[in-house]
Amino acid sequence: MSRFALAVSRGIGRVSEAALGPYQTAVVRIGFAGTWLLFLLREFPHRQEMYGPDAPWSLDMARQLVANNHAFTVLTWSGGQVWFGTVYVFALLSSALLLVGWRTRTMSVLFMIGVLSLQNRSVFVGDGGDNVIHLMAIYLVFTRCGQVWSLDERRARRARAARARGEFPAPDRAGSALWCVLGLALAVVTGAGFLGVGWLIVFWVLWAAHGLWWYVGRRAPHSQSCILLDVVANAVHNAALFVIMAEACLIYSTAGWYKIQGSRWQDGTAVYYPLHLDYFTPWPALSDLMSSYGVIVLLVTYGTVAVQVAFPFTLLNRRAKNVLLAAMMTEHAVIAVVLGLPFFSLAMIAADAVFLPTSFLRRVGAETARARGRFARGGLARLALPGPRTEAPPTAGDTAEHTPAGSRA
């Protein structure tokens, strides 16, 4: 019994003392924010037909559906062109800011609002990748996904360095101003009656929690209240991280077991048919080349089912998990090229990234930082190169007169 109590106490301490998987959640944040941003940019010329006033799924039908399923979307508040354009630009900006990690706690909520607003406006437009983005946008709200590889982390690191030098960093006026503006907007929405009670409670609780976190961190950074808030935030983060991992496993396991029941997957010919559909053949020559080899079609068909069914069980073995993870990411990359489904593949790769090893992600981050440093030094060197001189060189007397004391060439 004592060993059991000790194990439980260690587990509670493990869950509450730190936010686990900081690199994994950062990759998930970057992956899904980048995927949604690229999707919105790609569909910008067609935005009116997909989510706007010109969509086949009319505004009245969208309002009826939202009234029945209580889904969240702000596009049903007004059918005007200006309102739709504002919401679309809002979704673009929130995705870009979440991608770079600026005010990640706030941007994760705004990112969720943008995703849900557009997708719930026309629910029959998306595919499986949109469903994954839909779910992960909700889960990211509860994670501390800006601990690494974000502007928030860089700002916190600079503040710590300033305090170590005995300096006092400037107060966070941008964060408090953003919190006040969003509170005012939420008050207006509440007074107008656009949201139901459930969504109002969710947004007001999130807004109050963000304000409490900022106030306690500003006024009493080392108090018991701050420690308690940190423990709660770590527990919520770790729970959300577990849900993200469970969601990814559920997606693959259900997809694999459903495939097993299909006759085309059983006889090994299921991959052949999508390669001959006009909708999924952006490169007909490549599709014909792949489908012309029956052995390749058979291996890919059976291999897809085996990998999807086996992956949740390989989490108990790190080496097997890494091998299947690389295989699944490679498969999604091939699907993006061969079947012309780039955003579905990017969404699934971003979901798979939660299982990447921390050591690998650290090496990738270090290599990226070194490459960025070399690029920056190369740019500065090019800027520092002297241009062609057209005037006569200065004389020795002029040089001695205009050179500051103590300067060197």
GROMACS .gro file of C-alpha atoms in nm, residues 24 43 45 55 61 101 120 133 160 178 184 209 216 243 247 255 273 307 312 320 327 333 367 370 395 400:
model
   26
   24GLN     CA    1   0.585   1.874  -2.895
   43GLU     CA    2  -0.864   2.981  -5.076
   45PRO     CA    3  -0.990   3.403  -5.415
   55ALA     CA    4  -2.181   3.006  -5.054
   61MET     CA    5  -2.963   2.721  -4.359
  101GLY     CA    6   0.389   3.265  -3.071
  120ASN     CA    7  -1.932   2.592  -3.882
  133ILE     CA    8  -0.795   2.123  -3.728
  160ARG     CA    9   1.501   3.725  -1.703
  178LEU     CA   10  -0.527   4.348  -2.549
  184LEU     CA   11  -1.494   4.520  -2.398
  209ALA     CA   12  -0.846   3.336  -1.599
  216VAL     CA   13  -0.090   3.756  -0.984
  243VAL     CA   14  -0.619   1.427  -2.510
  247GLU     CA   15  -0.717   1.179  -3.038
  255ALA     CA   16  -0.942   0.432  -3.967
  273TYR     CA   17  -0.899   0.331  -5.738
  307VAL     CA   18   0.060   0.082  -3.978
  312PRO     CA   19  -0.137   0.288  -3.093
  320ALA     CA   20   0.896   0.079  -3.294
  327ALA     CA   21   0.636   0.572  -4.208
  333ALA     CA   22   0.371   1.343  -4.769
  367GLU     CA   23   2.006   2.343  -3.660
  370ARG     CA   24   2.236   2.798  -3.661
  395THR     CA   25   4.425   6.273  -4.771
  400ALA     CA   26   4.352   6.254  -3.897
   0.00000   0.00000   0.00000
